[in-house]
PDB file of C-alpha atoms in Angstrom:
ATOM      1  CA  MET A   1     -88.262   4.208  -3.423  1.00 94.00           C
ATOM      2  CA  LYS A   2     -85.836   3.837  -6.359  1.00 96.00           C
ATOM      3  CA  LYS A   3     -82.486   5.494  -5.741  1.00 98.00           C
ATOM      4  CA  LEU A   4     -80.292   7.031  -8.413  1.00 98.00           C
ATOM      5  CA  SER A   5     -76.642   7.894  -8.495  1.00 98.00           C
ATOM      6  CA  ILE A   6     -75.672  10.502 -11.051  1.00 98.00           C
ATOM      7  CA  PHE A   7     -72.147  10.364 -12.472  1.00 98.00           C
ATOM      8  CA  ALA A   8     -70.925  13.708 -13.846  1.00 97.00           C
ATOM      9  CA  SER A   9     -67.582  15.197 -14.864  1.00 95.00           C
ATOM     10  CA  GLY A  10     -68.475  18.716 -15.926  1.00 94.00           C
ATOM     11  CA  SER A  11     -70.680  21.679 -15.171  1.00 95.00           C
ATOM     12  CA  GLY A  12     -73.607  19.516 -14.109  1.00 96.00           C
ATOM     13  CA  THR A  13     -76.548  21.208 -15.815  1.00 96.00           C
ATOM     14  CA  ASN A  14     -78.113  17.858 -16.742  1.00 97.00           C
ATOM     15  CA  ALA A  15     -77.390  16.477 -13.264  1.00 97.00           C
ATOM     16  CA  GLU A  16     -79.081  19.491 -11.689  1.00 98.00           C
ATOM     17  CA  ASN A  17     -82.057  19.209 -14.048  1.00 98.00           C
ATOM     18  CA  ILE A  18     -82.525  15.542 -13.121  1.00 98.00           C
ATOM     19  CA  ALA A  19     -82.131  16.212  -9.392  1.00 98.00           C
ATOM     20  CA  LYS A  20     -84.679  19.041  -9.468  1.00 98.00           C
ATOM     21  CA  TYR A  21     -87.110  16.948 -11.523  1.00 98.00           C
ATOM     22  CA  PHE A  22     -87.119  14.190  -8.878  1.00 98.00           C
ATOM     23  CA  SER A  23     -86.846  16.471  -5.828  1.00 97.00           C
ATOM     24  CA  ASN A  24     -90.500  15.963  -4.858  1.00 95.00           C
ATOM     25  CA  SER A  25     -90.986  12.444  -6.182  1.00 96.00           C
ATOM     26  CA  LYS A  26     -92.411   9.805  -3.873  1.00 95.00           C
ATOM     27  CA  HIS A  27     -90.921   7.015  -6.017  1.00 95.00           C
ATOM     28  CA  ILE A  28     -87.491   8.170  -7.233  1.00 97.00           C
ATOM     29  CA  GLU A  29     -84.671   9.931  -5.401  1.00 97.00           C
ATOM     30  CA  VAL A  30     -81.279  11.206  -6.508  1.00 98.00           C
ATOM     31  CA  ALA A  31     -79.320   9.736  -3.607  1.00 98.00           C
ATOM     32  CA  VAL A  32     -75.747  10.672  -4.485  1.00 98.00           C
ATOM     33  CA  LEU A  33     -73.538  12.201  -7.173  1.00 98.00           C
ATOM     34  CA  LEU A  34     -70.168  10.689  -8.009  1.00 98.00           C
ATOM     35  CA  SER A  35     -67.497  12.429 -10.066  1.00 97.00           C
ATOM     36  CA  ASN A  36     -64.046  11.766 -11.412  1.00 95.00           C
ATOM     37  CA  ASN A  37     -63.328  15.515 -11.439  1.00 96.00           C
ATOM     38  CA  PRO A  38     -62.808  17.304  -8.105  1.00 96.00           C
ATOM     39  CA  ARG A  39     -63.405  20.652  -9.890  1.00 96.00           C
ATOM     40  CA  ALA A  40     -66.671  19.616 -11.586  1.00 97.00           C
ATOM     41  CA  GLY A  41     -69.400  22.225 -11.381  1.00 97.00           C
ATOM     42  CA  ALA A  42     -71.813  19.360 -10.749  1.00 97.00           C
ATOM     43  CA  LEU A  43     -70.404  19.028  -7.210  1.00 98.00           C
ATOM     44  CA  GLU A  44     -71.373  22.600  -6.316  1.00 97.00           C
ATOM     45  CA  ARG A  45     -74.798  22.202  -7.923  1.00 97.00           C
ATOM     46  CA  MET A  46     -75.507  19.101  -5.813  1.00 98.00           C
ATOM     47  CA  LYS A  47     -74.261  20.852  -2.679  1.00 97.00           C
ATOM     48  CA  ARG A  48     -76.856  23.602  -3.242  1.00 97.00           C
ATOM     49  CA  LEU A  49     -79.525  20.887  -3.570  1.00 97.00           C
ATOM     50  CA  ASN A  50     -78.332  19.076  -0.406  1.00 98.00           C
ATOM     51  CA  ILE A  51     -77.403  15.947  -2.357  1.00 98.00           C
ATOM     52  CA  PRO A  52     -74.220  14.219  -1.148  1.00 98.00           C
ATOM     53  CA  SER A  53     -71.351  14.125  -3.629  1.00 98.00           C
ATOM     54  CA  PHE A  54     -68.060  12.273  -3.752  1.00 97.00           C
ATOM     55  CA  THR A  55     -65.084  12.130  -6.068  1.00 96.00           C
ATOM     56  CA  PHE A  56     -62.883   9.201  -6.980  1.00 95.00           C
ATOM     57  CA  SER A  57     -59.536   8.720  -8.694  1.00 92.00           C
ATOM     58  CA  LYS A  58     -58.983   6.944 -11.993  1.00 89.00           C
ATOM     59  CA  ASP A  59     -57.538   3.911 -10.189  1.00 90.00           C
ATOM     60  CA  GLU A  60     -60.463   3.773  -7.753  1.00 91.00           C
ATOM     61  CA  PHE A  61     -62.836   3.839 -10.701  1.00 91.00           C
ATOM     62  CA  VAL A  62     -61.039   1.080 -12.621  1.00 87.00           C
ATOM     63  CA  THR A  63     -60.886  -1.316  -9.676  1.00 89.00           C
ATOM     64  CA  GLY A  64     -64.410  -0.315  -8.684  1.00 89.00           C
ATOM     65  CA  ASP A  65     -64.242  -1.214  -4.985  1.00 91.00           C
ATOM     66  CA  ILE A  66     -64.625   2.308  -3.579  1.00 93.00           C
ATOM     67  CA  VAL A  67     -67.281   3.250  -6.129  1.00 96.00           C
ATOM     68  CA  LEU A  68     -69.299   0.059  -5.546  1.00 97.00           C
ATOM     69  CA  LYS A  69     -69.053   0.580  -1.792  1.00 96.00           C
ATOM     70  CA  LYS A  70     -70.433   4.115  -2.126  1.00 97.00           C
ATOM     71  CA  LEU A  71     -73.256   2.909  -4.402  1.00 98.00           C
ATOM     72  CA  SER A  72     -74.115   0.194  -1.906  1.00 97.00           C
ATOM     73  CA  GLU A  73     -73.996   2.640   1.003  1.00 97.00           C
ATOM     74  CA  TYR A  74     -76.691   4.727  -0.726  1.00 98.00           C
ATOM     75  CA  ALA A  75     -78.670   1.652  -1.920  1.00 98.00           C
ATOM     76  CA  VAL A  76     -78.440   2.811  -5.535  1.00 98.00           C
ATOM     77  CA  ASP A  77     -80.733   1.076  -8.032  1.00 96.00           C
ATOM     78  CA  ARG A  78     -79.594   2.866 -11.210  1.00 97.00           C
ATOM     79  CA  ILE A  79     -76.594   4.859 -12.365  1.00 98.00           C
ATOM     80  CA  ILE A  80     -77.379   7.861 -14.540  1.00 98.00           C
ATOM     81  CA  LEU A  81     -74.549   9.328 -16.601  1.00 98.00           C
ATOM     82  CA  ALA A  82     -74.887  13.074 -17.120  1.00 97.00           C
ATOM     83  CA  GLY A  83     -71.804  14.393 -18.870  1.00 92.00           C
ATOM     84  CA  PHE A  84     -69.553  11.732 -17.402  1.00 94.00           C
ATOM     85  CA  MET A  85     -66.268  11.615 -19.300  1.00 86.00           C
ATOM     86  CA  ASN A  86     -64.876   8.199 -18.413  1.00 87.00           C
ATOM     87  CA  ARG A  87     -65.413   4.814 -19.945  1.00 88.00           C
ATOM     88  CA  ILE A  88     -67.460   2.707 -17.515  1.00 92.00           C
ATOM     89  CA  SER A  89     -65.370  -0.041 -15.945  1.00 89.00           C
ATOM     90  CA  PRO A  90     -66.319  -3.695 -16.534  1.00 92.00           C
ATOM     91  CA  VAL A  91     -66.692  -4.038 -12.754  1.00 93.00           C
ATOM     92  CA  LEU A  92     -69.556  -1.507 -12.734  1.00 95.00           C
ATOM     93  CA  ILE A  93     -71.149  -2.955 -15.870  1.00 95.00           C
ATOM     94  CA  ARG A  94     -71.224  -6.396 -14.235  1.00 95.00           C
ATOM     95  CA  ALA A  95     -72.610  -4.985 -10.971  1.00 96.00           C
ATOM     96  CA  TYR A  96     -75.304  -2.909 -12.747  1.00 97.00           C
ATOM     97  CA  PRO A  97     -76.259  -4.768 -15.954  1.00 95.00           C
ATOM     98  CA  ASP A  98     -78.853  -2.785 -17.932  1.00 94.00           C
ATOM     99  CA  ARG A  99     -78.995  -0.347 -15.012  1.00 97.00           C
ATOM    100  CA  ILE A 100     -76.489   2.252 -16.261  1.00 98.00           C
ATOM    101  CA  ILE A 101     -78.114   4.862 -18.484  1.00 98.00           C
ATOM    102  CA  ASN A 102     -76.356   7.446 -20.635  1.00 97.00           C
ATOM    103  CA  ILE A 103     -77.415  10.355 -22.809  1.00 97.00           C
ATOM    104  CA  HIS A 104     -75.499  11.074 -26.015  1.00 96.00           C
ATOM    105  CA  PRO A 105     -75.782  14.403 -27.890  1.00 97.00           C
ATOM    106  CA  ALA A 106     -76.452  12.852 -31.317  1.00 97.00           C
ATOM    107  CA  LEU A 107     -78.643  10.298 -33.016  1.00 98.00           C
ATOM    108  CA  LEU A 108     -76.669   7.104 -32.528  1.00 97.00           C
ATOM    109  CA  PRO A 109     -75.208   5.194 -34.248  1.00 96.00           C
ATOM    110  CA  LYS A 110     -74.073   8.390 -35.999  1.00 96.00           C
ATOM    111  CA  TYR A 111     -71.437  10.447 -34.198  1.00 97.00           C
ATOM    112  CA  GLY A 112     -70.760   7.968 -31.440  1.00 95.00           C
ATOM    113  CA  GLY A 113     -67.620   6.289 -30.165  1.00 91.00           C
ATOM    114  CA  LYS A 114     -64.356   7.368 -28.626  1.00 88.00           C
ATOM    115  CA  GLY A 115     -63.768  11.101 -28.846  1.00 89.00           C
ATOM    116  CA  MET A 116     -67.357  11.870 -29.826  1.00 93.00           C
ATOM    117  CA  TYR A 117     -68.646  13.999 -26.953  1.00 91.00           C
ATOM    118  CA  GLY A 118     -69.786  17.572 -26.370  1.00 91.00           C
ATOM    119  CA  MET A 119     -68.834  20.133 -29.009  1.00 96.00           C
ATOM    120  CA  HIS A 120     -66.876  17.515 -30.995  1.00 97.00           C
ATOM    121  CA  VAL A 121     -70.219  15.943 -31.889  1.00 97.00           C
ATOM    122  CA  HIS A 122     -71.899  19.228 -32.843  1.00 98.00           C
ATOM    123  CA  GLU A 123     -68.888  20.332 -34.912  1.00 98.00           C
ATOM    124  CA  ALA A 124     -68.991  17.034 -36.831  1.00 98.00           C
ATOM    125  CA  VAL A 125     -72.760  17.343 -37.399  1.00 98.00           C
ATOM    126  CA  VAL A 126     -72.346  20.850 -38.874  1.00 98.00           C
ATOM    127  CA  ALA A 127     -69.228  19.923 -40.897  1.00 98.00           C
ATOM    128  CA  ASN A 128     -71.119  17.033 -42.500  1.00 98.00           C
ATOM    129  CA  HIS A 129     -74.114  19.255 -43.342  1.00 98.00           C
ATOM    130  CA  GLU A 130     -76.566  17.037 -41.466  1.00 98.00           C
ATOM    131  CA  LYS A 131     -80.210  18.072 -41.658  1.00 98.00           C
ATOM    132  CA  GLU A 132     -81.003  16.780 -38.177  1.00 98.00           C
ATOM    133  CA  SER A 133     -79.384  15.894 -34.901  1.00 98.00           C
ATOM    134  CA  GLY A 134     -80.741  15.103 -31.472  1.00 98.00           C
ATOM    135  CA  ILE A 135     -80.252  12.944 -28.418  1.00 98.00           C
ATOM    136  CA  THR A 136     -79.977   9.256 -27.752  1.00 98.00           C
ATOM    137  CA  ILE A 137     -80.658   7.791 -24.319  1.00 98.00           C
ATOM    138  CA  HIS A 138     -79.170   4.317 -24.094  1.00 98.00           C
ATOM    139  CA  TYR A 139     -77.919   1.607 -21.788  1.00 97.00           C
ATOM    140  CA  ILE A 140     -74.180   1.301 -21.272  1.00 96.00           C
ATOM    141  CA  ASN A 141     -72.232  -1.746 -22.323  1.00 93.00           C
ATOM    142  CA  GLU A 142     -68.512  -2.381 -22.716  1.00 89.00           C
ATOM    143  CA  ASN A 143     -68.277  -0.380 -25.988  1.00 87.00           C
ATOM    144  CA  TYR A 144     -68.610   3.395 -26.373  1.00 86.00           C
ATOM    145  CA  ASP A 145     -72.133   4.377 -27.389  1.00 92.00           C
ATOM    146  CA  GLU A 146     -73.171   0.891 -28.503  1.00 93.00           C
ATOM    147  CA  GLY A 147     -75.595  -0.061 -25.721  1.00 95.00           C
ATOM    148  CA  ARG A 148     -79.246  -0.743 -26.482  1.00 96.00           C
ATOM    149  CA  ILE A 149     -81.119   2.440 -27.405  1.00 98.00           C
ATOM    150  CA  ILE A 150     -83.950   3.410 -25.075  1.00 97.00           C
ATOM    151  CA  PHE A 151     -85.125   6.694 -26.633  1.00 98.00           C
ATOM    152  CA  GLN A 152     -84.235   9.241 -29.313  1.00 98.00           C
ATOM    153  CA  ALA A 153     -85.486  12.770 -30.002  1.00 98.00           C
ATOM    154  CA  LYS A 154     -84.615  14.877 -33.033  1.00 98.00           C
ATOM    155  CA  CYS A 155     -84.066  18.517 -33.845  1.00 98.00           C
ATOM    156  CA  THR A 156     -83.617  20.224 -37.190  1.00 98.00           C
ATOM    157  CA  VAL A 157     -80.180  21.459 -38.181  1.00 98.00           C
ATOM    158  CA  LEU A 158     -80.456  24.495 -40.465  1.00 98.00           C
ATOM    159  CA  PRO A 159     -77.771  25.276 -43.075  1.00 97.00           C
ATOM    160  CA  GLU A 160     -76.814  28.444 -41.166  1.00 98.00           C
ATOM    161  CA  ASP A 161     -76.572  26.710 -37.757  1.00 98.00           C
ATOM    162  CA  THR A 162     -73.233  26.840 -35.971  1.00 98.00           C
ATOM    163  CA  PRO A 163     -72.059  24.061 -33.662  1.00 98.00           C
ATOM    164  CA  GLU A 164     -73.155  26.300 -30.766  1.00 98.00           C
ATOM    165  CA  ASP A 165     -76.657  26.576 -32.264  1.00 98.00           C
ATOM    166  CA  VAL A 166     -76.874  22.791 -32.563  1.00 98.00           C
ATOM    167  CA  ALA A 167     -75.588  22.410 -28.994  1.00 97.00           C
ATOM    168  CA  ALA A 168     -78.342  24.731 -27.706  1.00 98.00           C
ATOM    169  CA  LYS A 169     -81.033  22.735 -29.542  1.00 98.00           C
ATOM    170  CA  VAL A 170     -79.640  19.435 -28.244  1.00 98.00           C
ATOM    171  CA  HIS A 171     -79.439  20.758 -24.661  1.00 97.00           C
ATOM    172  CA  ARG A 172     -83.122  21.707 -24.812  1.00 98.00           C
ATOM    173  CA  LEU A 173     -83.932  18.132 -25.850  1.00 98.00           C
ATOM    174  CA  GLU A 174     -81.770  16.746 -23.032  1.00 98.00           C
ATOM    175  CA  TYR A 175     -83.475  18.856 -20.375  1.00 97.00           C
ATOM    176  CA  ALA A 176     -86.955  18.078 -21.714  1.00 98.00           C
ATOM    177  CA  HIS A 177     -86.575  14.315 -22.137  1.00 98.00           C
ATOM    178  CA  TYR A 178     -83.847  12.776 -19.941  1.00 98.00           C
ATOM    179  CA  PRO A 179     -85.650  12.970 -16.562  1.00 98.00           C
ATOM    180  CA  LYS A 180     -88.954  11.810 -18.086  1.00 98.00           C
ATOM    181  CA  VAL A 181     -87.338   8.804 -19.777  1.00 98.00           C
ATOM    182  CA  ILE A 182     -85.592   7.851 -16.520  1.00 98.00           C
ATOM    183  CA  GLU A 183     -88.907   8.145 -14.668  1.00 97.00           C
ATOM    184  CA  LYS A 184     -90.697   6.006 -17.223  1.00 96.00           C
ATOM    185  CA  LEU A 185     -88.001   3.304 -17.056  1.00 95.00           C
ATOM    186  CA  LEU A 186     -88.090   3.193 -13.273  1.00 93.00           C
ATOM    187  CA  THR A 187     -91.847   3.185 -12.899  1.00 90.00           C
ATOM    188  CA  GLU A 188     -92.379   0.504 -15.569  1.00 80.00           C
ATOM    189  CA  LYS A 189     -89.795  -1.897 -14.131  1.00 55.00           C
ATOM    190  CA  THR A 190     -89.825  -3.491 -10.733  1.00 45.00           C
TER     191      THR A 190
END
């Protein structure tokens, strides 16, 4: 059984989607959710799904000891970022090389990097009159949004689309693809 830890900072819709997707899996389990935000909606969503959740402070995340201990306690194989709004510490990257997966709401390398998250991305896509956007699922490295790309999916951006319209299209792609890509990665690798 492969065990996942989801890291989330916000409402947790992607975290919930992933947890529900694997809820009956014989091969993959969402073992624990970790958050840097004690008010994250993701915590309540995991509580309803009977998945343990814990929060940590900025200092605890930077040093990594408490977080690594919790990951070890739950025998976590992979870390899945689902709306996690902190740069991953070098300690975690070293402990989980090519085992930390993120989803970005744009087609990287466009609209990536520091400050490019959530509605900021969709506003930039619309402001630049892009004809398409989408999602990028990628491994985490020490630089924002520069890890090796695993998967991308596209959606059309119409001239009349608002940032909210683009966000809705991107969310549909996230919900449809993120759990399946995680499953494929974990069932192909030993």
